[in-house]
Short mmCIF file of C-alpha atoms and ligand atoms in Angstrom, two decimals:
data_model
loop_
_atom_site.label_atom_id
_atom_site.label_comp_id
_atom_site.label_asym_id
_atom_site.label_seq_id
_atom_site.Cartn_x
_atom_site.Cartn_y
_atom_site.Cartn_z
CA MET A 224 -24.20 29.41 245.25
CA LEU A 225 -23.87 25.72 244.41
CA ILE A 226 -23.78 25.22 240.62
CA THR A 227 -24.26 21.64 239.47
CA VAL A 228 -23.01 20.36 236.14
CA GLN A 229 -26.61 19.96 234.93
CA HIS A 230 -27.39 23.57 235.76
CA HIS A 231 -24.19 24.75 234.12
CA ILE A 232 -24.78 22.83 230.90
CA LEU A 233 -28.36 24.08 230.64
CA GLN A 234 -27.17 27.64 231.16
CA GLN A 235 -24.42 27.28 228.53
CA GLN A 236 -26.94 25.75 226.18
CA GLU A 237 -29.38 28.64 226.58
CA ASP A 238 -26.65 31.23 226.17
CA LEU A 239 -24.61 29.59 223.44
CA PHE A 240 -26.64 26.93 221.63
CA PRO A 241 -30.28 28.06 221.73
CA GLU A 242 -30.93 25.70 218.79
CA ALA A 243 -29.87 22.65 220.83
CA ARG A 244 -33.31 22.36 222.52
CA GLY A 245 -32.29 20.19 225.44
CA ASN A 246 -30.57 17.53 223.31
CA PHE A 247 -27.11 18.47 224.26
CA SER A 248 -27.75 18.72 227.99
CA SER A 249 -29.60 15.40 228.01
CA LEU A 250 -26.60 13.86 226.31
CA LEU A 251 -24.08 15.26 228.77
CA SER A 252 -26.24 14.22 231.70
CA GLY A 253 -26.19 10.68 230.25
CA MET A 254 -22.43 10.92 230.39
CA THR A 255 -22.36 12.15 234.00
CA LEU A 256 -24.79 9.40 235.02
CA ALA A 257 -22.54 6.73 233.48
CA THR A 258 -19.50 8.14 235.22
CA LYS A 259 -21.31 8.15 238.58
CA MET A 260 -22.03 4.46 238.05
CA ILE A 261 -18.40 3.80 237.14
CA GLN A 262 -17.03 5.74 240.10
CA ALA A 263 -19.36 3.90 242.49
CA LYS A 264 -17.93 0.61 241.23
CA ILE A 265 -14.34 1.87 241.43
CA ARG A 266 -14.84 3.06 245.00
CA ARG A 267 -15.85 -0.51 245.92
CA ALA A 268 -12.92 -2.17 244.10
CA GLY A 269 -11.65 -5.02 246.24
CA LEU A 270 -15.00 -5.33 248.01
CA VAL A 271 -16.95 -6.52 244.99
CA ASP A 272 -15.66 -8.80 242.24
CA ILE A 273 -14.44 -6.11 239.86
CA LEU A 274 -10.63 -6.29 239.94
CA GLY A 275 -8.58 -8.28 237.48
CA ALA A 276 -8.81 -9.40 233.89
CA ALA A 277 -12.10 -10.20 232.18
CA GLY A 278 -10.42 -12.90 230.04
CA GLU A 279 -10.96 -11.18 226.66
CA THR A 280 -8.75 -8.95 224.53
CA ASN A 281 -10.14 -5.82 222.90
CA VAL A 282 -9.65 -4.54 219.37
CA GLN A 283 -6.24 -3.12 220.35
CA GLY A 284 -5.08 -6.59 221.37
CA GLU A 285 -5.01 -5.44 225.00
CA ALA A 286 -6.32 -7.56 227.87
CA GLN A 287 -9.71 -6.24 228.98
CA GLN A 288 -10.11 -5.67 232.69
CA LYS A 289 -13.46 -6.42 234.32
CA LEU A 290 -13.80 -2.74 234.96
CA ASP A 291 -13.20 -1.96 231.24
CA VAL A 292 -16.20 -4.12 230.45
CA TYR A 293 -18.37 -2.63 233.20
CA ALA A 294 -17.45 0.96 232.29
CA ASN A 295 -18.14 0.32 228.62
CA GLN A 296 -21.56 -1.11 229.37
CA ALA A 297 -22.40 1.78 231.68
CA VAL A 298 -21.68 4.36 228.97
CA LEU A 299 -23.41 2.37 226.22
CA HIS A 300 -26.44 1.90 228.44
CA CYS A 301 -26.74 5.50 229.65
CA LEU A 302 -26.15 7.10 226.26
CA GLY A 303 -27.79 4.49 224.06
CA ALA A 304 -31.14 5.46 225.55
CA ARG A 305 -30.84 9.15 224.63
CA GLU A 306 -32.92 10.40 221.69
CA SER A 307 -30.18 12.54 220.21
CA VAL A 308 -27.51 9.82 219.99
CA ALA A 309 -27.09 8.39 216.48
CA MET A 310 -23.98 6.30 216.94
CA MET A 311 -21.38 5.39 219.55
CA VAL A 312 -17.74 4.46 219.14
CA SER A 313 -15.85 2.89 222.01
CA GLU A 314 -12.27 1.79 222.51
CA GLU A 315 -13.70 -1.56 223.58
CA ASN A 316 -15.75 -2.24 220.42
CA ALA A 317 -14.16 -2.98 217.06
CA GLN A 318 -17.09 -1.49 215.11
CA PRO A 319 -19.21 1.61 215.73
CA ILE A 320 -22.46 0.85 217.56
CA THR A 321 -25.30 2.02 215.37
CA LEU A 322 -28.72 2.61 216.90
CA ASP A 323 -32.12 2.72 215.22
CA ARG A 324 -31.67 6.50 215.28
CA SER A 325 -28.46 6.37 213.25
CA GLU A 326 -30.07 8.36 210.42
CA THR A 327 -31.92 10.85 212.63
CA GLY A 328 -29.96 11.33 215.86
CA LYS A 329 -27.99 14.54 216.00
CA TYR A 330 -24.82 13.43 217.72
CA ILE A 331 -22.08 10.78 217.65
CA ILE A 332 -20.34 9.89 220.92
CA VAL A 333 -16.77 8.62 220.89
CA PHE A 334 -15.24 7.42 224.15
CA ASP A 335 -12.58 5.58 226.12
CA PRO A 336 -14.72 4.11 228.92
CA LEU A 337 -11.83 3.37 231.25
CA ASP A 338 -8.47 4.97 230.67
CA GLY A 339 -5.41 3.71 232.50
CA SER A 340 -7.13 0.43 233.30
CA SER A 341 -3.85 -1.35 234.07
CA ASN A 342 -3.67 0.92 237.14
CA ILE A 343 -6.97 -0.13 238.63
CA ASP A 344 -5.67 -3.15 240.55
CA VAL A 345 -3.07 -1.01 242.35
CA ASN A 346 -5.38 1.76 243.49
CA VAL A 347 -4.05 4.42 241.13
CA SER A 348 -6.25 7.00 239.39
CA VAL A 349 -8.11 6.06 236.22
CA GLY A 350 -10.52 8.00 234.01
CA THR A 351 -13.14 8.16 231.26
CA ILE A 352 -12.65 10.30 228.12
CA PHE A 353 -15.38 11.40 225.69
CA SER A 354 -15.83 13.38 222.52
CA ILE A 355 -19.11 14.55 220.94
CA LEU A 356 -19.43 15.05 217.18
CA ARG A 357 -22.35 16.13 215.00
CA ARG A 358 -23.74 13.41 212.74
CA PRO A 359 -23.03 14.64 209.22
CA ASP A 360 -25.88 14.37 206.70
CA GLY A 361 -25.54 11.83 203.92
CA VAL A 362 -22.53 10.00 205.40
CA HIS A 363 -23.12 6.55 206.81
CA GLY A 364 -21.40 4.06 209.10
CA GLU A 365 -17.78 4.46 210.14
CA ALA A 366 -17.21 7.30 207.63
CA ALA A 367 -19.55 9.53 209.69
CA VAL A 368 -17.18 9.28 212.64
CA LEU A 369 -14.01 10.09 210.71
CA GLN A 370 -14.01 13.81 211.45
CA PRO A 371 -11.02 15.94 212.45
CA GLY A 372 -10.95 17.10 216.08
CA TRP A 373 -11.72 20.74 215.28
CA LYS A 374 -15.26 19.59 214.48
CA GLN A 375 -15.90 18.36 218.03
CA VAL A 376 -18.99 19.94 219.61
CA ALA A 377 -17.88 19.08 223.12
CA ALA A 378 -15.32 16.91 224.87
CA GLY A 379 -14.06 16.12 228.31
CA TYR A 380 -13.09 13.54 230.84
CA VAL A 381 -13.72 12.23 234.31
CA LEU A 382 -10.85 11.52 236.66
CA TYR A 383 -11.52 8.95 239.39
CA GLY A 384 -8.78 10.20 241.70
CA SER A 385 -8.68 11.20 245.34
CA SER A 386 -11.98 12.81 244.37
CA THR A 387 -14.05 12.35 241.22
CA ILE A 388 -13.71 15.27 238.83
CA PHE A 389 -15.64 16.00 235.63
CA VAL A 390 -13.98 18.41 233.17
CA TYR A 391 -15.61 19.52 229.91
CA THR A 392 -15.56 22.06 227.16
CA ALA A 393 -18.21 22.93 224.61
CA GLY A 394 -15.87 25.34 222.84
CA HIS A 395 -16.39 28.25 225.24
CA GLY A 396 -13.87 27.61 227.99
CA VAL A 397 -13.13 24.66 230.26
CA PHE A 398 -15.10 23.91 233.42
CA GLY A 399 -14.36 21.43 236.18
CA PHE A 400 -16.79 19.88 238.68
CA THR A 401 -16.17 17.77 241.75
CA LEU A 402 -18.54 14.99 242.73
CA GLU A 403 -20.06 15.78 246.12
CA PRO A 404 -20.65 12.25 247.38
CA GLU A 405 -23.16 13.27 250.03
CA ILE A 406 -25.58 14.62 247.43
CA GLY A 407 -24.43 12.65 244.37
CA ALA A 408 -23.99 15.74 242.21
CA PHE A 409 -21.04 17.22 240.33
CA VAL A 410 -20.54 20.74 241.69
CA LEU A 411 -18.65 23.52 239.89
CA THR A 412 -15.24 23.81 241.55
CA PHE A 413 -13.00 24.97 238.68
CA PRO A 414 -14.72 27.76 236.70
CA ASN A 415 -12.99 28.74 233.46
CA MET A 416 -9.83 26.67 233.81
CA LYS A 417 -6.62 28.00 232.27
CA MET A 418 -3.41 26.05 231.78
CA PRO A 419 -0.29 27.95 232.90
CA ALA A 420 1.66 29.19 229.86
CA GLN A 421 4.70 27.31 231.15
CA GLY A 422 5.36 24.68 233.80
CA ALA A 423 8.19 22.89 235.55
CA MET A 424 7.36 19.21 234.87
CA TYR A 425 7.41 16.83 231.96
CA SER A 426 5.57 13.53 231.76
CA VAL A 427 6.71 10.66 229.55
CA ASN A 428 7.39 6.92 229.81
CA GLU A 429 11.15 7.28 230.07
CA ALA A 430 11.72 3.52 229.71
CA ASN A 431 11.13 4.06 225.97
CA VAL A 432 13.64 6.90 225.63
CA ASP A 433 16.17 4.92 223.56
CA THR A 434 13.67 4.55 220.73
CA PHE A 435 12.26 8.11 220.76
CA PRO A 436 13.02 10.32 217.71
CA ASP A 437 16.38 12.13 218.11
CA SER A 438 14.70 15.52 218.35
CA CYS A 439 12.54 14.27 221.21
CA ARG A 440 15.56 13.00 223.13
CA ALA A 441 17.33 16.33 222.61
CA TYR A 442 14.20 18.15 223.77
CA LEU A 443 13.99 16.15 227.00
CA SER A 444 17.68 16.71 227.79
CA ARG A 445 17.15 20.41 227.30
CA LEU A 446 14.25 20.40 229.78
CA ARG A 447 16.40 18.45 232.26
CA GLU A 448 19.26 20.95 231.90
CA ARG A 449 16.78 23.65 232.83
CA GLY A 450 15.86 21.82 236.02
CA TYR A 451 12.51 20.30 235.03
CA SER A 452 11.13 17.55 237.23
CA SER A 453 9.37 14.43 235.97
CA ARG A 454 5.98 12.83 236.76
CA TYR A 455 4.41 9.82 235.03
CA ILE A 456 1.35 8.02 236.29
CA GLY A 457 0.57 5.89 233.24
CA SER A 458 -3.09 6.96 233.21
CA LEU A 459 -3.40 9.55 230.48
CA VAL A 460 -6.32 11.34 232.15
CA ALA A 461 -4.43 11.72 235.41
CA ASP A 462 -1.21 12.82 233.69
CA PHE A 463 -3.20 15.29 231.60
CA HIS A 464 -5.20 16.67 234.51
CA ARG A 465 -2.00 17.47 236.41
CA THR A 466 -0.58 19.14 233.30
CA LEU A 467 -3.78 21.19 232.91
CA LEU A 468 -3.53 22.47 236.48
CA LYS A 469 0.23 22.84 236.86
CA GLY A 470 1.46 23.36 233.30
CA GLY A 471 4.34 21.60 231.60
CA VAL A 472 4.12 18.88 228.98
CA PHE A 473 2.91 15.30 228.52
CA LEU A 474 4.45 13.28 225.69
CA TYR A 475 3.73 9.94 224.06
CA PRO A 476 6.06 10.13 221.06
CA PRO A 477 6.57 7.46 218.38
CA THR A 478 8.59 4.52 219.74
CA LYS A 479 10.05 1.39 218.21
CA LYS A 480 7.16 -0.62 219.62
CA ASN A 481 4.53 1.94 218.58
CA PRO A 482 5.91 3.83 215.56
CA GLN A 483 2.59 5.70 215.14
CA GLY A 484 2.46 6.49 218.86
CA LYS A 485 0.32 4.51 221.29
CA LEU A 486 -2.60 6.75 222.08
CA ARG A 487 -5.79 6.77 220.05
CA LEU A 488 -6.66 9.86 218.01
CA LEU A 489 -10.45 9.89 218.25
CA TYR A 490 -11.08 9.11 221.90
CA GLU A 491 -7.84 10.03 223.67
CA ALA A 492 -5.88 12.70 221.77
CA ASN A 493 -8.71 14.76 220.21
CA PRO A 494 -10.87 15.29 223.30
CA LEU A 495 -7.87 16.21 225.46
CA ALA A 496 -6.51 18.45 222.68
CA PHE A 497 -9.86 20.31 222.64
CA VAL A 498 -9.71 20.80 226.41
CA ALA A 499 -6.03 21.84 226.26
CA GLU A 500 -6.59 24.43 223.53
CA GLN A 501 -9.67 25.81 225.24
CA ALA A 502 -7.56 26.27 228.37
CA GLY A 503 -4.84 28.12 226.43
CA GLY A 504 -2.55 25.13 225.86
CA GLN A 505 -1.60 23.20 222.73
CA ALA A 506 -1.59 19.66 221.37
CA ILE A 507 0.48 18.37 218.45
CA ALA A 508 1.45 15.03 216.96
CA GLY A 509 4.92 16.37 216.08
CA GLY A 510 4.67 18.60 213.02
CA SER A 511 0.89 18.87 212.98
CA ARG A 512 -1.87 20.10 215.26
CA ILE A 513 -3.79 17.13 216.70
CA MET A 514 -7.19 18.61 215.87
CA ASP A 515 -6.26 19.11 212.18
CA ILE A 516 -5.51 15.41 211.56
CA GLU A 517 -7.99 13.80 209.14
CA PRO A 518 -8.65 10.38 210.68
CA ARG A 519 -8.64 7.32 208.43
CA SER A 520 -9.92 4.72 210.87
CA ILE A 521 -11.76 4.85 214.17
CA HIS A 522 -9.05 3.20 216.28
CA GLU A 523 -6.15 5.07 214.67
CA ARG A 524 -3.17 5.92 216.88
CA THR A 525 -1.18 9.13 217.01
CA PRO A 526 1.87 10.54 218.75
CA LEU A 527 0.73 13.12 221.33
CA ILE A 528 2.60 16.09 222.75
CA ILE A 529 0.19 18.14 224.85
CA GLY A 530 0.47 20.84 227.46
CA SER A 531 1.54 24.42 228.01
CA LYS A 532 2.04 26.77 225.09
CA VAL A 533 5.73 27.34 225.79
CA GLU A 534 6.78 23.68 226.12
CA VAL A 535 4.67 22.37 223.22
CA GLY A 536 5.80 25.29 221.05
CA GLU A 537 9.42 24.45 221.74
CA TYR A 538 8.87 20.77 220.88
CA TYR A 539 7.33 21.88 217.57
CA GLU A 540 10.35 24.04 216.75
CA MET A 541 12.85 21.30 217.65
CA GLN A 542 11.18 18.53 215.63
CA LYS A 543 11.42 20.73 212.50
CA GLY A 544 15.19 20.26 212.82
P1 AHG B 177 -6.16 2.38 228.24
O1 AHG B 177 -6.15 1.91 229.68
O2 AHG B 177 -7.42 3.10 227.86
O3 AHG B 177 -5.81 1.29 227.25
O4 AHG B 177 -5.05 3.50 228.07
C1 AHG B 177 -3.74 3.29 228.57
C2 AHG B 177 -2.88 4.37 228.03
C3 AHG B 177 -2.92 5.71 228.74
O5 AHG B 177 -3.82 5.85 229.78
C4 AHG B 177 -1.51 5.92 229.23
O6 AHG B 177 -1.13 7.25 229.00
C5 AHG B 177 -0.69 4.97 228.41
O7 AHG B 177 -1.55 3.92 228.07
C6 AHG B 177 0.50 4.43 229.15
O8 AHG B 177 1.23 3.64 228.28
P2 AHG B 177 2.67 3.03 228.69
O9 AHG B 177 2.39 1.98 229.71
O10 AHG B 177 3.19 2.47 227.40
O11 AHG B 177 3.50 4.17 229.20
MN1 MN B 178 -6.99 5.03 227.30
MN1 MN B 179 -9.43 2.33 227.98
#
């Protein structure tokens, strides 16, 4: 039987969140709609005027690509119209976007509309990452978003690769869907995904190795001595998705250029950490679990070591010294 993502979410909602009354599924279907719009644009890259820089820099001081702007608007548009959304936080917007439902809406959406955007012009996989939080009562503005990752209600990502894949968790396992282009629906292709307990690959930007912490350098040499191979795409979603399927470890440790790490806690590390843990893997910043970090600002960065239990566990032991 063909199970679409809509069907699956409704079923999960009935079984697991009977109190959600359609809110949650309407929200996730807003997300899948946005990602279908984004993938349609990506599939026409080169044919329509979508490649290249948009001429602005975002809050991170990074050049925005045209597709960053398009993807951001698609998500804001598709989710902004949903009743249950109180507030949205995007990598591409310095401030949270508050809606007229910011005191009544049930959920806050945090997202990276286009991850790996520097890869778009060279036909390499990119993605979208999202995290869904409950709106806490009595807390307003940015403070409402500053919740540790263990409070996430759901999280996931879309990978625009050789096919378009939607992966999500609502805290009861990880499920993956492939977009069937003929019918325009995401169809369940990876039920109950589990990350292998150990893998044979590590993934890190090795050009930064001279400025990694000593323990990280020692860790990588140890993996090399054991015969590990290396893969690095430079799109977090794609590097993570491979790690989820094949096992092993992805690392973005502190570097001289980015002493706090490069990746963003709320819309890159936390959602992928939730998926990883739900699939039996782990995610740490070094000495601490990613999902235990109390965020202090919405665009905060963190080191990220994420992947199989064995590899991440060993990193944790080595960084203790
Ligand atoms: P984004 O395109 O959303 O700004 O994210 C880029 C990130 C991430 O996708 C990837 O893991 C990392 O940047 C790669 O960084 P380096 O080029 O420093 O390795
Ligand atoms: Mn990103
Ligand atoms: Mn991005």
